[in-house]
Short mmCIF file of C-alpha atoms in Angstrom, two decimals:
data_model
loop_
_atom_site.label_atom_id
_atom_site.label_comp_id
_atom_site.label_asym_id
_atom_site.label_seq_id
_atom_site.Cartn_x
_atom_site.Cartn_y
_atom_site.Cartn_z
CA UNK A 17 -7.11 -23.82 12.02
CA UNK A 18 -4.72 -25.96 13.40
CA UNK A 19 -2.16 -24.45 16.27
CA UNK A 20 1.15 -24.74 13.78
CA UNK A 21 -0.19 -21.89 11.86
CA UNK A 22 -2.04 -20.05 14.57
CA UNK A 23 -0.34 -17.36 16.02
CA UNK A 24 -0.82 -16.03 19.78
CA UNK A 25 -2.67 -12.48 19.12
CA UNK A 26 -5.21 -14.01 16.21
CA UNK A 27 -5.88 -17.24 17.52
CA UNK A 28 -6.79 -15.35 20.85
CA UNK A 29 -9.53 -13.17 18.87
CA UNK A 30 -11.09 -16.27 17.39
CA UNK A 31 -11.57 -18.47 21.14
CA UNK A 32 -14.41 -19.81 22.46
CA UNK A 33 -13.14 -18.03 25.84
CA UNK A 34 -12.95 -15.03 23.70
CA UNK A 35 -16.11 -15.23 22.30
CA UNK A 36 -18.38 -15.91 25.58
CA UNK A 37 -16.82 -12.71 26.99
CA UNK A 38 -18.02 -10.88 23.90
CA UNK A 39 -21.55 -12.23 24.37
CA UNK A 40 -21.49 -11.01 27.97
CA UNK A 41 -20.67 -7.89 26.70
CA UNK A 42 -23.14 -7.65 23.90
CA UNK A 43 -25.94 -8.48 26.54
CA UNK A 44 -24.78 -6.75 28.82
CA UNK A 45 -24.99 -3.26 26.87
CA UNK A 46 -28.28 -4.51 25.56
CA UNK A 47 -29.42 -4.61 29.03
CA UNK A 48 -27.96 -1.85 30.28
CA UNK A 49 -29.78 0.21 27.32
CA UNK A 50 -33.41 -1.62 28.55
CA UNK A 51 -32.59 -0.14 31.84
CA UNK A 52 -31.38 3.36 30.96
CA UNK A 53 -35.01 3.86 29.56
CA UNK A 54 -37.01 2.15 32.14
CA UNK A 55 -37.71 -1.10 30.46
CA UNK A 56 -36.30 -3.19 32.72
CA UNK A 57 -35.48 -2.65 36.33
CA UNK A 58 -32.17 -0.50 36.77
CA UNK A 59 -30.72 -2.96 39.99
CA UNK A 60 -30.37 -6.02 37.72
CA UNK A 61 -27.33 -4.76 35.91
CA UNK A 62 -24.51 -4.95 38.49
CA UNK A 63 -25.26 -8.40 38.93
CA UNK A 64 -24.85 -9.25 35.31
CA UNK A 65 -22.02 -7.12 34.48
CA UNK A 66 -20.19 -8.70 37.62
CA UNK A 67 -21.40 -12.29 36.53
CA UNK A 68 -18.03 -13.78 35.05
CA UNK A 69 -18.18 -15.54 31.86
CA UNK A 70 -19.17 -18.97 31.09
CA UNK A 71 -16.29 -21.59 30.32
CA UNK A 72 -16.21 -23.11 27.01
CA UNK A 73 -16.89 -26.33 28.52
CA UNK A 74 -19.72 -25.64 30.68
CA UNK A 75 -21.56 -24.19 27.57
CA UNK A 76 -20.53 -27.57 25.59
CA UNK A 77 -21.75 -29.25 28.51
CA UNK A 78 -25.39 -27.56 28.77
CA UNK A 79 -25.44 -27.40 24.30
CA UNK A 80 -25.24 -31.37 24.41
CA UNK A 81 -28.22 -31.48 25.72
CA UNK A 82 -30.34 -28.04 24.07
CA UNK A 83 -28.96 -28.20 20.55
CA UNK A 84 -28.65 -24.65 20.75
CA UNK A 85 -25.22 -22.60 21.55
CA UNK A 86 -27.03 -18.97 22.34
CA UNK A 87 -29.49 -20.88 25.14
CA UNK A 88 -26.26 -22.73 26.76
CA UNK A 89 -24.54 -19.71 26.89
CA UNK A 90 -27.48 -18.25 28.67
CA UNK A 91 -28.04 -20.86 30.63
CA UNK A 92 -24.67 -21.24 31.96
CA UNK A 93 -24.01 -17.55 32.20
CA UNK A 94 -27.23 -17.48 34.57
CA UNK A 95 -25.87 -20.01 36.77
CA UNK A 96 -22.42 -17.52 37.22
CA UNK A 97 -25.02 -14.60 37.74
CA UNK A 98 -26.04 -13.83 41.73
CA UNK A 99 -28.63 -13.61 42.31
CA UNK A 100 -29.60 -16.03 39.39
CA UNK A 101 -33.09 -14.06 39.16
CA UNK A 102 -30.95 -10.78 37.55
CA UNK A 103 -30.26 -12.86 34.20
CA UNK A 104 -34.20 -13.51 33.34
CA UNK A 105 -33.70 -9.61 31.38
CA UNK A 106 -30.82 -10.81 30.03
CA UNK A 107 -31.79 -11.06 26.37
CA UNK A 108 -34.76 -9.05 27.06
CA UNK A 109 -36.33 -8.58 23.15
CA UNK A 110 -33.74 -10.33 21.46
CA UNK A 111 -33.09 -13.28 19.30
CA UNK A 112 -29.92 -15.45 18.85
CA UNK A 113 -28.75 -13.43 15.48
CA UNK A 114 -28.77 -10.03 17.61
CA UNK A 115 -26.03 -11.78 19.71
CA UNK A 116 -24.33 -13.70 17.36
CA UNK A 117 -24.20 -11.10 14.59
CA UNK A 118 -23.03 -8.24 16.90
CA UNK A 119 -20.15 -10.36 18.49
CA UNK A 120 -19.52 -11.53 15.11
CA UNK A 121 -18.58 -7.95 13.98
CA UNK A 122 -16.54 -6.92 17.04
CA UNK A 123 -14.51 -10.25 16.22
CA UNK A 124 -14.31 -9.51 12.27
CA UNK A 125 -12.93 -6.09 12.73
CA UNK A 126 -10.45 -7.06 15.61
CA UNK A 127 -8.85 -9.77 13.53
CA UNK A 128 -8.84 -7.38 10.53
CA UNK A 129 -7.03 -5.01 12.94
CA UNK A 130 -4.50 -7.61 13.47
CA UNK A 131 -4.11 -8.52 9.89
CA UNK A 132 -3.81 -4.48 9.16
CA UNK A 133 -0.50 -4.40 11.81
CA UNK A 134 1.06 -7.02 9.45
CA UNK A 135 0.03 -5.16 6.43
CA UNK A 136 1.81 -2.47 7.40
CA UNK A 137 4.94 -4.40 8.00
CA UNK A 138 4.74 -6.40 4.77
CA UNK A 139 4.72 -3.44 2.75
CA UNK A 140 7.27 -1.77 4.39
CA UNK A 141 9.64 -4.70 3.97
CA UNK A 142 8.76 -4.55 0.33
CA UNK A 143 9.00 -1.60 -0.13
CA UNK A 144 12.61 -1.29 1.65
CA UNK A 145 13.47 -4.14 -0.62
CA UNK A 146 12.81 -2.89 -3.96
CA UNK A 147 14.61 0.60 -2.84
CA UNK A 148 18.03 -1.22 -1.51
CA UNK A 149 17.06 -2.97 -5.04
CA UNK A 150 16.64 -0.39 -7.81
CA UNK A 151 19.97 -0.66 -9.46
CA UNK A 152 20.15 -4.31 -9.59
CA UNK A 153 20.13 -5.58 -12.52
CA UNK A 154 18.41 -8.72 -13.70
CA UNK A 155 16.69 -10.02 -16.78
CA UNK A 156 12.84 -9.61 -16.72
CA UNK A 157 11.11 -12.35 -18.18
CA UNK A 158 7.89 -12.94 -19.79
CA UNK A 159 6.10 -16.36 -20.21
CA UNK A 160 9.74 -17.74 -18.18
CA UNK A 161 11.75 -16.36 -21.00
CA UNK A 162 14.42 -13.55 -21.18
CA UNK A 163 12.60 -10.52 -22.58
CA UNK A 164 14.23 -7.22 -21.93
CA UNK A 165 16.62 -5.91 -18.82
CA UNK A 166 15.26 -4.99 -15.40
CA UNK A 167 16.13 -4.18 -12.05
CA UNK A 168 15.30 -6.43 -9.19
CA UNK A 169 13.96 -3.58 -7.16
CA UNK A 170 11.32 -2.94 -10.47
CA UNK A 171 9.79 -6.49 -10.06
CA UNK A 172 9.57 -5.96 -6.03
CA UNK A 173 8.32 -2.29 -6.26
CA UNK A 174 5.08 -3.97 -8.56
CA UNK A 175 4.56 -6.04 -5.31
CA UNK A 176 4.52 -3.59 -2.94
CA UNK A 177 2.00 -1.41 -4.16
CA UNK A 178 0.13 -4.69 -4.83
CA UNK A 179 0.57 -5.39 -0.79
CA UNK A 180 -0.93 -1.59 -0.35
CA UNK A 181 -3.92 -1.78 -2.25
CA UNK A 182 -4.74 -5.13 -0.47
CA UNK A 183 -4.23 -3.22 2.96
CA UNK A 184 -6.50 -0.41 1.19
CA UNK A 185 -8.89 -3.38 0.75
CA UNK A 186 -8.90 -4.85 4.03
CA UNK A 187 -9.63 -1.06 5.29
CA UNK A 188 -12.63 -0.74 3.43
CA UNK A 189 -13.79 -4.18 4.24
CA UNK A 190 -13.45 -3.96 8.23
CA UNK A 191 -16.39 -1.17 7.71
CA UNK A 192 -18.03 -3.26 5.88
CA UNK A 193 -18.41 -6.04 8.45
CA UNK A 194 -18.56 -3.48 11.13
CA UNK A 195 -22.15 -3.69 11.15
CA UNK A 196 -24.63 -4.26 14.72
CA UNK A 197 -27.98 -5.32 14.20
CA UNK A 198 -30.11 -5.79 17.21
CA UNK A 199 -34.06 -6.22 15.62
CA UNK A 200 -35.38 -8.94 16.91
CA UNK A 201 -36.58 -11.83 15.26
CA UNK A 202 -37.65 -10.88 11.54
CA UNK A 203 -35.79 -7.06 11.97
CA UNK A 204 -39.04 -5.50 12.47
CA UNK A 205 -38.00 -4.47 16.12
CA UNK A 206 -41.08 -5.68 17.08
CA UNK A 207 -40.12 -6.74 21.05
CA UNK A 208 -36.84 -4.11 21.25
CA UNK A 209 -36.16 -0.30 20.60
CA UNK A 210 -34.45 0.68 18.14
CA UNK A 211 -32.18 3.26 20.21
CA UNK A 212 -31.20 -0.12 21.82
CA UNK A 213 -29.01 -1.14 18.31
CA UNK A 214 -28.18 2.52 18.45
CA UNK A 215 -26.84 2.53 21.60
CA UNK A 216 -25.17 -0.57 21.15
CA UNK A 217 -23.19 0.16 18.34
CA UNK A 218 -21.91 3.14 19.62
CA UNK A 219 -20.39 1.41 22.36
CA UNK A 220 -18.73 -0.69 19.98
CA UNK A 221 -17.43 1.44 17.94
CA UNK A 222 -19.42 0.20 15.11
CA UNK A 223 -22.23 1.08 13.33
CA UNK A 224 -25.89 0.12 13.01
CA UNK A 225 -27.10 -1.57 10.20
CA UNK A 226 -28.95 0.32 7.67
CA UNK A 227 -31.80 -2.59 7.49
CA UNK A 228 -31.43 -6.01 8.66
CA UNK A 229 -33.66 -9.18 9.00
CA UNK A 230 -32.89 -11.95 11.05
CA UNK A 231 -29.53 -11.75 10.08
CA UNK A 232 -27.16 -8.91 8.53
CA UNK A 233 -26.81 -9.67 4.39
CA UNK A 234 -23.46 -11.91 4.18
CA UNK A 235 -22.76 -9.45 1.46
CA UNK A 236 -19.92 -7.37 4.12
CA UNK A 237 -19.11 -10.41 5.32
CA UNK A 238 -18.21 -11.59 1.63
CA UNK A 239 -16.34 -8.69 0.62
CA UNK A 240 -14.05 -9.14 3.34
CA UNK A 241 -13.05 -12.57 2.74
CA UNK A 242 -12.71 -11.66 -0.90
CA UNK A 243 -10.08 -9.31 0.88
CA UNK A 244 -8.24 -11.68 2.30
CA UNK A 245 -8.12 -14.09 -0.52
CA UNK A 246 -6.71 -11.34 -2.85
CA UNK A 247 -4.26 -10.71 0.08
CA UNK A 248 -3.01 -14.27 0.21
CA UNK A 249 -2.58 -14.53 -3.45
CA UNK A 250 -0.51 -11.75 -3.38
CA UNK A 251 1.43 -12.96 -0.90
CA UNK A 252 1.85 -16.41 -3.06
CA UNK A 253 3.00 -14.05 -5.63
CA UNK A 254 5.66 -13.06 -3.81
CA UNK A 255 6.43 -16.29 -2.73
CA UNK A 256 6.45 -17.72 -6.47
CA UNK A 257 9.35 -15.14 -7.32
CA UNK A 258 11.20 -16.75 -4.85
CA UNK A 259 10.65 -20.54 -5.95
CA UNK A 260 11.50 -19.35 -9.24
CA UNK A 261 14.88 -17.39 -8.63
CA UNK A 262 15.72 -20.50 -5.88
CA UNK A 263 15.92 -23.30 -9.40
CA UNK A 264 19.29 -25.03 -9.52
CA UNK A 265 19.09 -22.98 -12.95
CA UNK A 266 18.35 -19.90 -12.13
CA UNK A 267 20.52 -19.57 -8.47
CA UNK A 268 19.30 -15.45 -8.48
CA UNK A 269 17.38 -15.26 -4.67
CA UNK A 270 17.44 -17.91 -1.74
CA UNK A 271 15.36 -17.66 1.61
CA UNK A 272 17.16 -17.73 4.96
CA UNK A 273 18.89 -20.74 5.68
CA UNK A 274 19.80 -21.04 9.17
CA UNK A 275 22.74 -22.97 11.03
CA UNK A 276 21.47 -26.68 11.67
CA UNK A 277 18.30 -26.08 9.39
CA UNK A 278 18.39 -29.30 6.86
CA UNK A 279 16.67 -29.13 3.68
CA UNK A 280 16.03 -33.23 2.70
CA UNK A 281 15.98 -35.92 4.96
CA UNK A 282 17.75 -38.04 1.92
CA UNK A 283 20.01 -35.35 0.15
CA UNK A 284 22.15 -33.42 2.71
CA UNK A 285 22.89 -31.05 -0.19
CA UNK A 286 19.28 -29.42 -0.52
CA UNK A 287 18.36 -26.04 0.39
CA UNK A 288 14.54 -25.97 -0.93
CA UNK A 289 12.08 -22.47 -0.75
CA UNK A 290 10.13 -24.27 1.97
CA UNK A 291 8.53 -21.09 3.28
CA UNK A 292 7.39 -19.86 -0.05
CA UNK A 293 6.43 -23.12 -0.64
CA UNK A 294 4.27 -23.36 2.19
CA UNK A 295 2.93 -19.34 1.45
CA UNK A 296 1.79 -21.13 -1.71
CA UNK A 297 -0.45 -23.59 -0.07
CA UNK A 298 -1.50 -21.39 2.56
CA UNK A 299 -2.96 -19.11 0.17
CA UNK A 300 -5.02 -21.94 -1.56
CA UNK A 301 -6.79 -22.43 2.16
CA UNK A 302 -7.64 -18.58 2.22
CA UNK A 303 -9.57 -18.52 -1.44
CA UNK A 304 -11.27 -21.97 -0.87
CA UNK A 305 -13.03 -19.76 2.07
CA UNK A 306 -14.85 -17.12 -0.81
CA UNK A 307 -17.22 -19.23 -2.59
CA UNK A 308 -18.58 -21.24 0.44
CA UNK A 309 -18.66 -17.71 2.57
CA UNK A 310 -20.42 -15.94 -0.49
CA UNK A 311 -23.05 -18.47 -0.64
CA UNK A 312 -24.39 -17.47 2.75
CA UNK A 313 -25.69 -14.30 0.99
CA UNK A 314 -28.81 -16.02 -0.65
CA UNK A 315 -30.65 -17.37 2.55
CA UNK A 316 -34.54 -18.57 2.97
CA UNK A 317 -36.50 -15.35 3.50
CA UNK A 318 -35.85 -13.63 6.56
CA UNK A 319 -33.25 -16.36 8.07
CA UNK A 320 -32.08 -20.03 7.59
CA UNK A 321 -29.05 -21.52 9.65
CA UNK A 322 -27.05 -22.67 6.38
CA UNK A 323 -24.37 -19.89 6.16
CA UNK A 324 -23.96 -20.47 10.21
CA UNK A 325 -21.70 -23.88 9.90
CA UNK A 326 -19.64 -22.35 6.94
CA UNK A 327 -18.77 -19.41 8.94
CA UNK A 328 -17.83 -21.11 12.00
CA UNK A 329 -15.05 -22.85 9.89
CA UNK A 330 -13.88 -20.71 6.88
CA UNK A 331 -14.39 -17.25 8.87
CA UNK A 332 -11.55 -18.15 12.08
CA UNK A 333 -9.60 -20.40 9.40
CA UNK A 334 -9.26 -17.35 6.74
CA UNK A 335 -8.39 -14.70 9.26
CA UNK A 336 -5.77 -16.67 10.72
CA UNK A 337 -3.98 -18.11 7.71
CA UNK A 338 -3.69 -14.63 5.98
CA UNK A 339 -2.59 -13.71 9.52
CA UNK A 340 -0.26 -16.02 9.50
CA UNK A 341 0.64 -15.89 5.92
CA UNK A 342 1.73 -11.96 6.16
CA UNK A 343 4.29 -12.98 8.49
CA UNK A 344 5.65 -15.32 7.31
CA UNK A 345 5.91 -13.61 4.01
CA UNK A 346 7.14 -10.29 5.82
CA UNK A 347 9.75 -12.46 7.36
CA UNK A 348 10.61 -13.99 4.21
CA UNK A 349 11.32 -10.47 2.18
CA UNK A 350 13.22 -9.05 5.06
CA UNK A 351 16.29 -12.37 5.16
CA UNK A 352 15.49 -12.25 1.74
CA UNK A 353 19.26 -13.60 -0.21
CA UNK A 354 19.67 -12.05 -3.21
CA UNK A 355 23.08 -12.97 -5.79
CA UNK A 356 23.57 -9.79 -7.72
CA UNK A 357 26.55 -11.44 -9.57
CA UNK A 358 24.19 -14.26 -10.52
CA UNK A 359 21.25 -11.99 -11.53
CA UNK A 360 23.91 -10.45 -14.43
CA UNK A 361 25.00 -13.58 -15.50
CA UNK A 362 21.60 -14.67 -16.33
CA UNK A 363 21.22 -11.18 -17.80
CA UNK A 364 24.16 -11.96 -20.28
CA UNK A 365 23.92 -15.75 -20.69
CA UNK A 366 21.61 -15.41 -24.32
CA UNK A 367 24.34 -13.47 -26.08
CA UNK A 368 22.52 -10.10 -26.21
CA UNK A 369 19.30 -11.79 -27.26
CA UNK A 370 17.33 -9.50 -24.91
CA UNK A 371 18.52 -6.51 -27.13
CA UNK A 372 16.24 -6.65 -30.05
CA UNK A 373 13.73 -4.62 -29.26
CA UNK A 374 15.77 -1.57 -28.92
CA UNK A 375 17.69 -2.91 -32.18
CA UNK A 376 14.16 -3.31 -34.00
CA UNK A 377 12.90 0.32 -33.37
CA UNK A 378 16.74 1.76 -34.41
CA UNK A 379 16.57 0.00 -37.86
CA UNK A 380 12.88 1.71 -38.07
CA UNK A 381 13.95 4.78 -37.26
CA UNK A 382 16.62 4.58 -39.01
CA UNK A 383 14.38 4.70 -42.23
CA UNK A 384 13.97 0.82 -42.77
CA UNK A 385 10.54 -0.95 -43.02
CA UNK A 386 9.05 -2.55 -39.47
CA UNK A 387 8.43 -5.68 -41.31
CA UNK A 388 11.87 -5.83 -43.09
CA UNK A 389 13.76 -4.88 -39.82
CA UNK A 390 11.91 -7.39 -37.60
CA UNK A 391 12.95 -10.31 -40.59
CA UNK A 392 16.14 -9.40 -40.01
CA UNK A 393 16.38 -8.93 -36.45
CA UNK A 394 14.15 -12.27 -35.66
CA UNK A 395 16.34 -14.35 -38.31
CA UNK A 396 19.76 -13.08 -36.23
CA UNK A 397 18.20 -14.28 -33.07
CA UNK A 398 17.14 -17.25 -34.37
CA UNK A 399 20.64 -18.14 -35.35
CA UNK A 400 21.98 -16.90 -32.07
CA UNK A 401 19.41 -19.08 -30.11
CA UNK A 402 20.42 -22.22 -31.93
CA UNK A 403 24.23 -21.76 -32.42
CA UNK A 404 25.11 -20.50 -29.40
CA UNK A 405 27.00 -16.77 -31.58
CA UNK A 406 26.40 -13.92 -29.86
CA UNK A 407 23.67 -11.43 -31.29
CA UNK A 408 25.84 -9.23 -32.42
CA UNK A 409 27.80 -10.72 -34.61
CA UNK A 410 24.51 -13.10 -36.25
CA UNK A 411 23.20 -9.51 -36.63
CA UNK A 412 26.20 -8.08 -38.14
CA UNK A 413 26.40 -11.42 -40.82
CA UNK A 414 22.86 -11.15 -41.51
CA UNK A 415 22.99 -7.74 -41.99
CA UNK A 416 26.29 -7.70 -44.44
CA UNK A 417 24.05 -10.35 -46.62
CA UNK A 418 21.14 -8.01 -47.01
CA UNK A 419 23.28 -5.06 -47.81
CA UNK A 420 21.80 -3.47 -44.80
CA UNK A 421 24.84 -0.83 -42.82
CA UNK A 422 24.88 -0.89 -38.96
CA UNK A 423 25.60 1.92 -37.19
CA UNK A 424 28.12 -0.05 -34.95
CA UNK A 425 28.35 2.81 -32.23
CA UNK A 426 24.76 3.72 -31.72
CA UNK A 427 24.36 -0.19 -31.39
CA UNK A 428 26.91 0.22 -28.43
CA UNK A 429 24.55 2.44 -26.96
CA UNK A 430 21.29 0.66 -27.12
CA UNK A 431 22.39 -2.49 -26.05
CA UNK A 432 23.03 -1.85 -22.78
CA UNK A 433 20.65 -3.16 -19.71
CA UNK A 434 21.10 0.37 -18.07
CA UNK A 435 19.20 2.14 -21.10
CA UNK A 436 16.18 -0.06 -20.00
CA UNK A 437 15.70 0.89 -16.89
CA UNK A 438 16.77 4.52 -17.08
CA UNK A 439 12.73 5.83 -17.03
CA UNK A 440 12.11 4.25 -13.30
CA UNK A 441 12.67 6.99 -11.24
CA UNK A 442 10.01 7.97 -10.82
CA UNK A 443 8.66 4.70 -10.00
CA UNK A 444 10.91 4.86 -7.05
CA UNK A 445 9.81 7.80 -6.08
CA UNK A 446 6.52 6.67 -6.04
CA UNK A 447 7.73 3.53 -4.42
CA UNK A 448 9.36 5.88 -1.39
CA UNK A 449 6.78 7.54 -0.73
CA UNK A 450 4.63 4.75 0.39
CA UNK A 451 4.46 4.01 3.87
#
């Protein structure tokens, strides 16, 4: 991924320099396992655990010439080990999938350890939101037209718990690609112990595969970018909220716009959702990543090296857009601007169009036919919605025709936006309670 949307802690996980120490690791508590049991001798440890580890460029260097990353990184971190003689066990029973694989994992989970921090502080800016939120009124709309009323805080509450099951998900995925598998060459263990994966993943604070061939099944690996990708999309949810309530027409919620920040380079007037905006085509970058990820889960027999080039680029790239995507999004909810006044103009700019529901049921109950009442209830709003009269009155005129009598005060009642919204409660409750 390209530095503008790396940030420091992520990008740092995902390093080549970052990912050579983890080898030396990996080998090194392989080794240290061989020599625990008398495999190998017991004095050629120090000399590989002091041996520093190799720089990027030394292993490009040596790989230009093998064609093979796992023997340059040997080869180079021999020449760093003294006596050089002490790194001839390194590797002792291994193949290149025992390495890779294992480091793999340690760097899956620590990014999804990263991505859980932001979680946390995503939701909890939601969730803050759609509490300072819950009386706010707005219009809710369905297919991008006025339905019924709503609070603000409703609509934002529906994202938050959205935000916490993808956290959930990302939980349950970081065991899932928290897997060490250290077999050998076809997982038979044929040249290594099994205590040694054992061992091993103990150290790491993972766990050993349950079976394994040359490779661990992508299947983990899939789940967890599946994880991500739902994560981004929720993000671009929230982000699409935004764009909407930012229209010239609509004028309810606004990002942050700072002093000096300019919005066109051609129209000093603009103020444009450019973070949501870009949320939106973050998110695209993190579900291109599932298909070509999930397809390294049918490989040739025991091993091929197809699903290796795929995860060198979509694995890094999808950890740290999301990464990058959940705080920018965070950031965006917390300056969020919302216009209250605005949000109740909208509210009452169809003439009380978003009242016949409530009006529908109250001619039912009040002992006229569904299909009769919703005539006469559609045929006011269609004269309201082309003349411009407010419901009420279209209603009243149609009604006076039919020889149907309103019940003028209990129509007072209903068609208010606070008798909507008076059962969510204990949907803020609900929302209060998460943390």
């Amino acid at each position: 991924m390209i530095e503008r949307y790396t940030l420091p802690e992520m990008g740092r996980v995902w390093s080549d320099a970052h990912k050579y120490a983890l080898w030396c690791r990996v080998e090194t508590l392989v080794l240290e396992a061989h020599a625990a049991a008398g495999r190998v001798p017991a004095d050629v440890v120090e000399p590989v655990r002091q041996a520093p580890p190799p720089t990027p460029e030394r292993v490009a260097e040596i790989e230009a010439t093998t064609q093979h990353d796992v023997i340059a990184f040997l080869t180079a971190w021999a020449d760093n080990t003294e006596p050089r003689s002490a790194a001839a066990y390194v590797h002792h029973g291994m193949t290149s999938s025992d390495l890779l694989d294992t480091a793999l994992a340690v760097q899956l989970t620590d990014a999804t350890d990263v991505l859980l921090a932001k979680a946390d502080r995503l939701v909890a800016a939601l969730r803050d939101h759609g509490l300072a939120h819950r009386h706010t009124l707005k219009v809710g709309r369905t297919h991008g037209v006025h339905a019924e009323p709503d609070v603000w805080g409703h609509r934002v509450a529906d994202l938050a718990f959205a935000a916490a099951r993808c956290r959930d998900r990302l939980r349950t995925a970081r065991t899932a690609v928290g897997v060490v598998a250290i077999s050998g060459a076809v997982g038979t263990y044929s040249l290594i112990d099994p205590s040694v994966e054992r061992i091993v993943a103990e150290a790491l604070d993972l766990r050993a595969a349950d079976a394994s061939t040359q490779v661990v099944l992508r299947d983990g690996i899939s789940e967890w970018v599946s994880a991500l990708a739902v994560f981004a999309t929720v993000c671009e949810a929230v982000a699409l909220e935004v764009r909407h309530g930012q229209r010239t027409e609509v004028r309810e919620l606004s990002e942050a716009f700072g002093s000096g920040q300019k919005g066109s380079s051609a129209m000093p007037h603009k103020k444009n959702p450019i973070r949501s905006e870009r949320i939106a085509g973050l998110a695209r970058v993190v579900r291109a990543a599932v298909v070509p990820v999930m397809e390294g889960i049918p490989l040739w027999h025991e091993r091929d090296i197809s699903h290796s080039s795929t995860e060198r680029v979509f694995l890094p790239d999808a950890a740290i857009t999301l990464d990058y995507l959940l705080d920018l999004t965070a950031g965006l909810v917390e300056n969020l601007v919302v216009d209250a006044e605005r949000m109740r103009a909208n509210l009452d700019s169809t003439g009380g169009l978003i009242y016949t529901s409530a009006v529908l049921l109250e001619l039912v109950e009040a002992g006229m036919g569904r299909e009769q009442s919703y005539a006469l209830v559609q045929g006011a709003a269609m004269q309201t919605w082309q003349t411009g009269t407010p419901f009420r009155e279209t209603l009243r005129a149609r009604a006076a025709t039919e020889g149907v009598a309103l019940d003028e005060a209990r129509l007072d009642d209903i068609c208010r936006p606070e008798r909507y919204v008076a059962n969510l409660d204990p949907l803020f409750e609900r929302l209060a309670a998460l943390s």
